[in-house]
PDB file of C-alpha atoms and ligand atoms in Angstrom:
ATOM      1  CA  MET A   1       0.031  -0.041  -0.041  1.00 68.00           C
ATOM      2  CA  PRO A   2       1.593   3.359  -0.980  1.00 67.00           C
ATOM      3  CA  ALA A   3       1.786   6.180   1.575  1.00 68.00           C
ATOM      4  CA  LEU A   4      -0.802   8.977   0.947  1.00 66.00           C
ATOM      5  CA  ARG A   5       0.210  11.674  -1.497  1.00 71.00           C
ATOM      6  CA  PRO A   6       0.270  14.564  -0.560  1.00 78.00           C
ATOM      7  CA  PRO A   7       1.135  13.414   2.903  1.00 88.00           C
ATOM      8  CA  PRO A   8      -1.635  14.244   5.517  1.00 94.00           C
ATOM      9  CA  PHE A   9       0.729  16.041   7.753  1.00 97.00           C
ATOM     10  CA  GLU A  10       3.329  18.804   7.880  1.00 97.00           C
ATOM     11  CA  ILE A  11       6.419  19.664   9.978  1.00 98.00           C
ATOM     12  CA  ARG A  12       5.828  22.713  12.312  1.00 98.00           C
ATOM     13  CA  PRO A  13       7.699  24.289  15.200  1.00 98.00           C
ATOM     14  CA  LEU A  14       6.015  23.379  18.525  1.00 97.00           C
ATOM     15  CA  PRO A  15       6.333  24.798  21.962  1.00 94.00           C
ATOM     16  CA  SER A  16       9.155  23.159  24.149  1.00 94.00           C
ATOM     17  CA  LYS A  17       9.744  20.361  21.560  1.00 97.00           C
ATOM     18  CA  GLY A  18      11.477  21.970  18.524  1.00 97.00           C
ATOM     19  CA  LEU A  19       9.916  20.722  15.355  1.00 98.00           C
ATOM     20  CA  GLY A  20       7.076  18.168  15.134  1.00 98.00           C
ATOM     21  CA  VAL A  21       4.671  16.503  12.761  1.00 98.00           C
ATOM     22  CA  ILE A  22       1.096  17.773  12.789  1.00 98.00           C
ATOM     23  CA  ALA A  23      -1.808  16.066  10.895  1.00 98.00           C
ATOM     24  CA  THR A  24      -3.354  18.458   8.257  1.00 97.00           C
ATOM     25  CA  ALA A  25      -6.374  16.147   7.832  1.00 96.00           C
ATOM     26  CA  PHE A  26      -8.175  13.404   9.538  1.00 97.00           C
ATOM     27  CA  ILE A  27      -6.112  10.229   9.328  1.00 97.00           C
ATOM     28  CA  PRO A  28      -7.926   6.887   9.938  1.00 96.00           C
ATOM     29  CA  THR A  29      -6.322   4.001  11.945  1.00 97.00           C
ATOM     30  CA  ASN A  30      -3.784   1.954  10.047  1.00 96.00           C
ATOM     31  CA  THR A  31      -3.094   4.559   7.342  1.00 96.00           C
ATOM     32  CA  LEU A  32       0.497   4.224   5.990  1.00 96.00           C
ATOM     33  CA  LEU A  33       1.931   7.572   6.915  1.00 97.00           C
ATOM     34  CA  LEU A  34       5.325   7.412   5.387  1.00 96.00           C
ATOM     35  CA  VAL A  35       8.070   5.129   4.014  1.00 96.00           C
ATOM     36  CA  SER A  36      11.652   6.197   4.532  1.00 97.00           C
ATOM     37  CA  SER A  37      15.172   4.814   3.797  1.00 97.00           C
ATOM     38  CA  PRO A  38      18.010   5.431   6.258  1.00 98.00           C
ATOM     39  CA  LEU A  39      20.370   8.308   5.869  1.00 98.00           C
ATOM     40  CA  LEU A  40      22.925   6.471   7.990  1.00 98.00           C
ATOM     41  CA  LEU A  41      22.688   2.766   8.824  1.00 97.00           C
ATOM     42  CA  LEU A  42      25.130   0.913  11.136  1.00 97.00           C
ATOM     43  CA  PHE A  43      25.349  -2.704  11.963  1.00 94.00           C
ATOM     44  CA  SER A  44      26.785  -3.919  15.271  1.00 90.00           C
ATOM     45  CA  PRO A  45      27.137  -7.804  15.329  1.00 82.00           C
ATOM     46  CA  THR A  46      27.380  -7.751  19.112  1.00 84.00           C
ATOM     47  CA  GLY A  47      24.355  -5.536  19.636  1.00 84.00           C
ATOM     48  CA  THR A  48      24.098  -2.058  21.235  1.00 81.00           C
ATOM     49  CA  THR A  49      22.304  -0.897  24.384  1.00 80.00           C
ATOM     50  CA  HIS A  50      21.935   2.444  26.149  1.00 76.00           C
ATOM     51  CA  THR A  51      25.020   1.527  28.219  1.00 77.00           C
ATOM     52  CA  ASN A  52      26.920  -0.042  25.409  1.00 82.00           C
ATOM     53  CA  PRO A  53      26.315   2.305  22.423  1.00 83.00           C
ATOM     54  CA  LEU A  54      28.123   2.318  19.053  1.00 90.00           C
ATOM     55  CA  SER A  55      31.468   3.906  19.241  1.00 91.00           C
ATOM     56  CA  ALA A  56      31.896   7.556  18.327  1.00 95.00           C
ATOM     57  CA  ALA A  57      34.604   6.574  15.839  1.00 95.00           C
ATOM     58  CA  ARG A  58      32.124   4.278  13.860  1.00 95.00           C
ATOM     59  CA  ILE A  59      29.449   6.926  13.659  1.00 96.00           C
ATOM     60  CA  LEU A  60      31.918   9.703  12.634  1.00 97.00           C
ATOM     61  CA  THR A  61      33.519   7.430  10.047  1.00 97.00           C
ATOM     62  CA  ALA A  62      30.214   6.514   8.557  1.00 97.00           C
ATOM     63  CA  TYR A  63      29.020  10.084   8.488  1.00 98.00           C
ATOM     64  CA  ALA A  64      32.258  11.225   6.710  1.00 98.00           C
ATOM     65  CA  SER A  65      31.547   8.739   3.952  1.00 98.00           C
ATOM     66  CA  LEU A  66      28.022   9.955   3.241  1.00 98.00           C
ATOM     67  CA  PRO A  67      27.427  11.715  -0.103  1.00 98.00           C
ATOM     68  CA  PRO A  68      26.832  15.396   0.338  1.00 98.00           C
ATOM     69  CA  HIS A  69      22.978  15.379  -0.068  1.00 97.00           C
ATOM     70  CA  LEU A  70      22.618  12.865   2.694  1.00 98.00           C
ATOM     71  CA  ARG A  71      25.100  14.673   4.971  1.00 98.00           C
ATOM     72  CA  ALA A  72      23.132  17.847   4.476  1.00 98.00           C
ATOM     73  CA  ALA A  73      19.899  16.051   5.513  1.00 98.00           C
ATOM     74  CA  TYR A  74      21.666  14.577   8.581  1.00 98.00           C
ATOM     75  CA  ASP A  75      23.082  17.967   9.535  1.00 98.00           C
ATOM     76  CA  ALA A  76      19.616  19.467   9.433  1.00 98.00           C
ATOM     77  CA  LEU A  77      18.232  17.204  12.150  1.00 98.00           C
ATOM     78  CA  SER A  78      18.053  18.268  15.802  1.00 98.00           C
ATOM     79  CA  ALA A  79      21.014  17.330  18.098  1.00 97.00           C
ATOM     80  CA  ALA A  80      21.164  16.317  21.713  1.00 95.00           C
ATOM     81  CA  PRO A  81      22.326  19.440  23.669  1.00 92.00           C
ATOM     82  CA  THR A  82      24.867  17.606  25.884  1.00 91.00           C
ATOM     83  CA  GLU A  83      27.004  16.206  23.009  1.00 92.00           C
ATOM     84  CA  GLU A  84      29.866  18.475  22.096  1.00 94.00           C
ATOM     85  CA  ASN A  85      30.186  16.864  18.595  1.00 97.00           C
ATOM     86  CA  ARG A  86      27.134  17.721  16.642  1.00 97.00           C
ATOM     87  CA  VAL A  87      27.323  14.567  14.472  1.00 98.00           C
ATOM     88  CA  LEU A  88      27.215  12.472  17.642  1.00 96.00           C
ATOM     89  CA  GLY A  89      24.417  14.735  19.049  1.00 96.00           C
ATOM     90  CA  VAL A  90      22.266  14.112  15.959  1.00 97.00           C
ATOM     91  CA  TRP A  91      22.902  10.369  16.375  1.00 96.00           C
ATOM     92  CA  LYS A  92      21.951  10.380  19.962  1.00 94.00           C
ATOM     93  CA  SER A  93      18.771  12.319  19.357  1.00 95.00           C
ATOM     94  CA  ASN A  94      17.543  10.501  16.282  1.00 97.00           C
ATOM     95  CA  ASN A  95      18.812   7.024  16.057  1.00 95.00           C
ATOM     96  CA  PHE A  96      16.355   4.145  15.921  1.00 95.00           C
ATOM     97  CA  CYS A  97      17.329   0.733  17.111  1.00 94.00           C
ATOM     98  CA  LEU A  98      15.778  -1.417  14.447  1.00 95.00           C
ATOM     99  CA  ASP A  99      15.894  -4.961  15.984  1.00 93.00           C
ATOM    100  CA  ASP A 100      15.452  -6.369  19.439  1.00 89.00           C
ATOM    101  CA  GLN A 101      19.168  -7.271  19.634  1.00 89.00           C
ATOM    102  CA  GLY A 102      20.446  -3.755  18.813  1.00 89.00           C
ATOM    103  CA  THR A 103      22.377  -5.064  15.873  1.00 93.00           C
ATOM    104  CA  VAL A 104      20.849  -2.641  13.394  1.00 95.00           C
ATOM    105  CA  ASN A 105      20.750   1.136  14.190  1.00 96.00           C
ATOM    106  CA  ALA A 106      19.874   3.962  11.857  1.00 97.00           C
ATOM    107  CA  VAL A 107      19.100   7.644  11.412  1.00 98.00           C
ATOM    108  CA  PHE A 108      16.218   8.572   9.008  1.00 98.00           C
ATOM    109  CA  ASP A 109      15.194  11.925   7.663  1.00 98.00           C
ATOM    110  CA  LEU A 110      11.334  12.449   8.152  1.00 97.00           C
ATOM    111  CA  PRO A 111      11.014   9.848  10.885  1.00 98.00           C
ATOM    112  CA  SER A 112      13.391  11.960  12.982  1.00 98.00           C
ATOM    113  CA  ARG A 113      10.803  14.797  13.106  1.00 98.00           C
ATOM    114  CA  LEU A 114       8.363  12.700  15.001  1.00 98.00           C
ATOM    115  CA  ASN A 115       8.411  13.551  18.752  1.00 98.00           C
ATOM    116  CA  HIS A 116       7.914  11.104  21.537  1.00 97.00           C
ATOM    117  CA  SER A 117       4.824  10.447  23.611  1.00 97.00           C
ATOM    118  CA  CYS A 118       4.898   8.195  26.619  1.00 95.00           C
ATOM    119  CA  LEU A 119       2.894   4.975  26.489  1.00 93.00           C
ATOM    120  CA  GLY A 120      -0.719   5.582  25.799  1.00 93.00           C
ATOM    121  CA  GLY A 121      -0.177   9.107  24.350  1.00 95.00           C
ATOM    122  CA  GLU A 122       1.276   7.983  21.007  1.00 97.00           C
ATOM    123  CA  ASN A 123      -0.780   7.569  17.839  1.00 98.00           C
ATOM    124  CA  ALA A 124       1.739   6.151  15.369  1.00 98.00           C
ATOM    125  CA  ARG A 125       3.896   3.010  15.237  1.00 97.00           C
ATOM    126  CA  TRP A 126       6.729   1.924  12.914  1.00 98.00           C
ATOM    127  CA  GLU A 127       8.095  -1.141  11.471  1.00 97.00           C
ATOM    128  CA  TRP A 128      11.494  -1.857   9.873  1.00 97.00           C
ATOM    129  CA  ASP A 129      11.337  -3.877   6.625  1.00 97.00           C
ATOM    130  CA  ALA A 130      14.805  -5.389   6.537  1.00 96.00           C
ATOM    131  CA  GLY A 131      14.168  -7.060   3.164  1.00 96.00           C
ATOM    132  CA  VAL A 132      13.452  -3.757   1.386  1.00 97.00           C
ATOM    133  CA  GLY A 133      15.586  -1.631   3.809  1.00 97.00           C
ATOM    134  CA  VAL A 134      12.732   0.868   4.593  1.00 97.00           C
ATOM    135  CA  MET A 135      10.987   2.059   7.735  1.00 98.00           C
ATOM    136  CA  ARG A 136       7.157   2.395   7.531  1.00 97.00           C
ATOM    137  CA  PHE A 137       5.126   4.521   9.894  1.00 98.00           C
ATOM    138  CA  TRP A 138       1.425   3.695  10.467  1.00 97.00           C
ATOM    139  CA  ALA A 139      -1.386   5.443  12.239  1.00 97.00           C
ATOM    140  CA  GLU A 140      -1.971   3.462  15.426  1.00 97.00           C
ATOM    141  CA  ARG A 141      -5.376   4.938  15.874  1.00 97.00           C
ATOM    142  CA  ASP A 142      -7.542   7.636  14.236  1.00 98.00           C
ATOM    143  CA  ILE A 143      -5.701  11.001  14.253  1.00 98.00           C
ATOM    144  CA  GLN A 144      -7.549  14.224  14.203  1.00 98.00           C
ATOM    145  CA  GLU A 145      -6.675  17.182  11.975  1.00 98.00           C
ATOM    146  CA  GLY A 146      -4.342  19.441  13.991  1.00 98.00           C
ATOM    147  CA  GLU A 147      -3.138  16.631  16.348  1.00 98.00           C
ATOM    148  CA  GLU A 148       0.486  15.995  16.705  1.00 98.00           C
ATOM    149  CA  ILE A 149       1.706  12.682  15.303  1.00 98.00           C
ATOM    150  CA  THR A 150       3.987  10.952  17.888  1.00 98.00           C
ATOM    151  CA  HIS A 151       5.463   7.553  18.584  1.00 98.00           C
ATOM    152  CA  CYS A 152       6.715   5.990  21.766  1.00 96.00           C
ATOM    153  CA  TYR A 153      10.503   5.994  21.879  1.00 94.00           C
ATOM    154  CA  HIS A 154      10.724   3.607  24.796  1.00 86.00           C
ATOM    155  CA  PRO A 155       7.493   1.644  25.313  1.00 77.00           C
ATOM    156  CA  ASP A 156       8.899  -0.564  28.074  1.00 76.00           C
ATOM    157  CA  TRP A 157       8.893   2.237  30.706  1.00 78.00           C
ATOM    158  CA  ARG A 158       5.862   1.801  32.895  1.00 79.00           C
ATOM    159  CA  MET A 159       6.756   3.997  35.857  1.00 86.00           C
ATOM    160  CA  GLY A 160       5.378   7.267  37.186  1.00 90.00           C
ATOM    161  CA  THR A 161       5.805  10.542  35.292  1.00 94.00           C
ATOM    162  CA  LYS A 162       8.687  11.744  37.436  1.00 94.00           C
ATOM    163  CA  ASN A 163      10.829   8.690  36.995  1.00 93.00           C
ATOM    164  CA  ARG A 164      10.013   8.277  33.348  1.00 93.00           C
ATOM    165  CA  ARG A 165      11.078  11.956  32.782  1.00 95.00           C
ATOM    166  CA  ILE A 166      14.349  11.229  34.503  1.00 94.00           C
ATOM    167  CA  ALA A 167      14.831   8.109  32.405  1.00 92.00           C
ATOM    168  CA  LEU A 168      14.046   9.992  29.201  1.00 93.00           C
ATOM    169  CA  GLN A 169      16.443  12.750  30.198  1.00 92.00           C
ATOM    170  CA  GLU A 170      19.179  10.256  30.803  1.00 90.00           C
ATOM    171  CA  GLU A 171      18.750   8.223  27.665  1.00 88.00           C
ATOM    172  CA  TYR A 172      17.485  10.707  25.168  1.00 90.00           C
ATOM    173  CA  ASP A 173      18.522  14.064  26.675  1.00 92.00           C
ATOM    174  CA  PHE A 174      15.224  15.873  26.797  1.00 95.00           C
ATOM    175  CA  PHE A 175      12.605  16.790  29.372  1.00 96.00           C
ATOM    176  CA  CYS A 176       9.365  15.102  28.291  1.00 96.00           C
ATOM    177  CA  GLU A 177       6.423  17.409  27.518  1.00 97.00           C
ATOM    178  CA  CYS A 178       4.158  14.759  26.046  1.00 96.00           C
ATOM    179  CA  VAL A 179       0.457  14.583  26.616  1.00 95.00           C
ATOM    180  CA  VAL A 180       0.804  11.894  29.199  1.00 94.00           C
ATOM    181  CA  CYS A 181       3.480  13.680  31.207  1.00 95.00           C
ATOM    182  CA  LEU A 182       1.502  16.900  31.051  1.00 95.00           C
ATOM    183  CA  ASP A 183      -1.702  15.260  32.260  1.00 94.00           C
ATOM    184  CA  PRO A 184      -2.039  16.234  35.971  1.00 90.00           C
ATOM    185  CA  SER A 185      -4.229  13.110  36.615  1.00 89.00           C
ATOM    186  CA  GLU A 186      -1.357  10.764  35.689  1.00 82.00           C
ATOM    187  CA  ASP A 187       0.589   8.911  38.335  1.00 80.00           C
ATOM    188  CA  PRO A 188       3.342  11.309  39.384  1.00 81.00           C
TER     189      PRO A 188
HETATM  190  C1  SAM B 201      13.814  12.664  17.119  1.00 74.11           C
HETATM  191  S1  SAM B 201      13.886  14.231  17.452  1.00 74.11           S
HETATM  192  C2  SAM B 201      12.158  14.770  17.206  1.00 74.11           C
HETATM  193  C3  SAM B 201      12.057  15.981  16.313  1.00 74.11           C
HETATM  194  C4  SAM B 201      12.642  17.231  16.937  1.00 74.11           C
HETATM  195  N1  SAM B 201      11.726  17.829  17.807  1.00 74.11           N
HETATM  196  C5  SAM B 201      13.173  18.159  15.921  1.00 74.11           C
HETATM  197  O1  SAM B 201      13.040  19.434  16.047  1.00 74.11           O
HETATM  198  O2  SAM B 201      13.686  17.718  14.911  1.00 74.11           O
HETATM  199  C6  SAM B 201      13.926  14.144  19.237  1.00 74.11           C
HETATM  200  C7  SAM B 201      14.059  15.453  19.892  1.00 74.11           C
HETATM  201  O3  SAM B 201      12.835  16.088  19.904  1.00 74.11           O
HETATM  202  C8  SAM B 201      12.517  16.640  21.184  1.00 74.11           C
HETATM  203  N2  SAM B 201      11.402  15.867  21.766  1.00 74.11           N
HETATM  204  C9  SAM B 201      10.887  14.757  21.273  1.00 74.11           C
HETATM  205  N3  SAM B 201       9.839  14.311  21.988  1.00 74.11           N
HETATM  206  C10 SAM B 201       9.735  15.247  22.958  1.00 74.11           C
HETATM  207  C11 SAM B 201       8.786  15.392  24.102  1.00 74.11           C
HETATM  208  N4  SAM B 201       7.840  14.481  24.336  1.00 74.11           N
HETATM  209  N5  SAM B 201       8.956  16.476  24.912  1.00 74.11           N
HETATM  210  C12 SAM B 201       9.903  17.323  24.697  1.00 74.11           C
HETATM  211  N6  SAM B 201      10.741  17.281  23.736  1.00 74.11           N
HETATM  212  C13 SAM B 201      10.740  16.218  22.859  1.00 74.11           C
HETATM  213  C14 SAM B 201      13.759  16.512  22.013  1.00 74.11           C
HETATM  214  O4  SAM B 201      14.536  17.686  21.815  1.00 74.11           O
HETATM  215  C15 SAM B 201      14.362  15.309  21.404  1.00 74.11           C
HETATM  216  O5  SAM B 201      15.772  15.231  21.657  1.00 74.11           O
END
């Protein structure tokens, strides 16, 4: 199934989140939102984790070998503020771990503009098609016009808002302002 053309969303600046993706029309559940090839794809036979990430040297070497148009797209992405090296900052902010073992990691262009929502607040999901080498994003539920399209960066975290925000800050370098964390009725 091809993704909708023109896409039913646009990238806009959002308060406290940088850029984000906003639906420009009603999007029914299970709509294919986008299909994207990696800008930078790295394999790690032993697998990566938060505490055992890819080495800076591997990321920098791979970045240096990118053709100029892919490097420009990579450079345009947002970067984690605590990384001194911007290439590493972009990797930290935007890399997707594409398999359960952490052996395939990649940065994409448009998928990088989707902000995070903690579990229950997200409305999109992705899959990695290793055979074709593309990521596909789908509407997880009906999305209303004007709603932000988000996915859950770390669905395993089922803890109170305070602890989840600390964990997100440690792993992803941002203070979460998602709908779940902003809901005063949520478990603090
Ligand atoms: C993958 S990028 C998402 C797109 C990004 N906002 C941009 O401007 O390109 C991840 C970064 O977006 C911001 N972000 C994502 N989800 C957020 C959230 N729930 N609350 C606050 N900032 C968020 C953080 O700066 C994070 O490092």
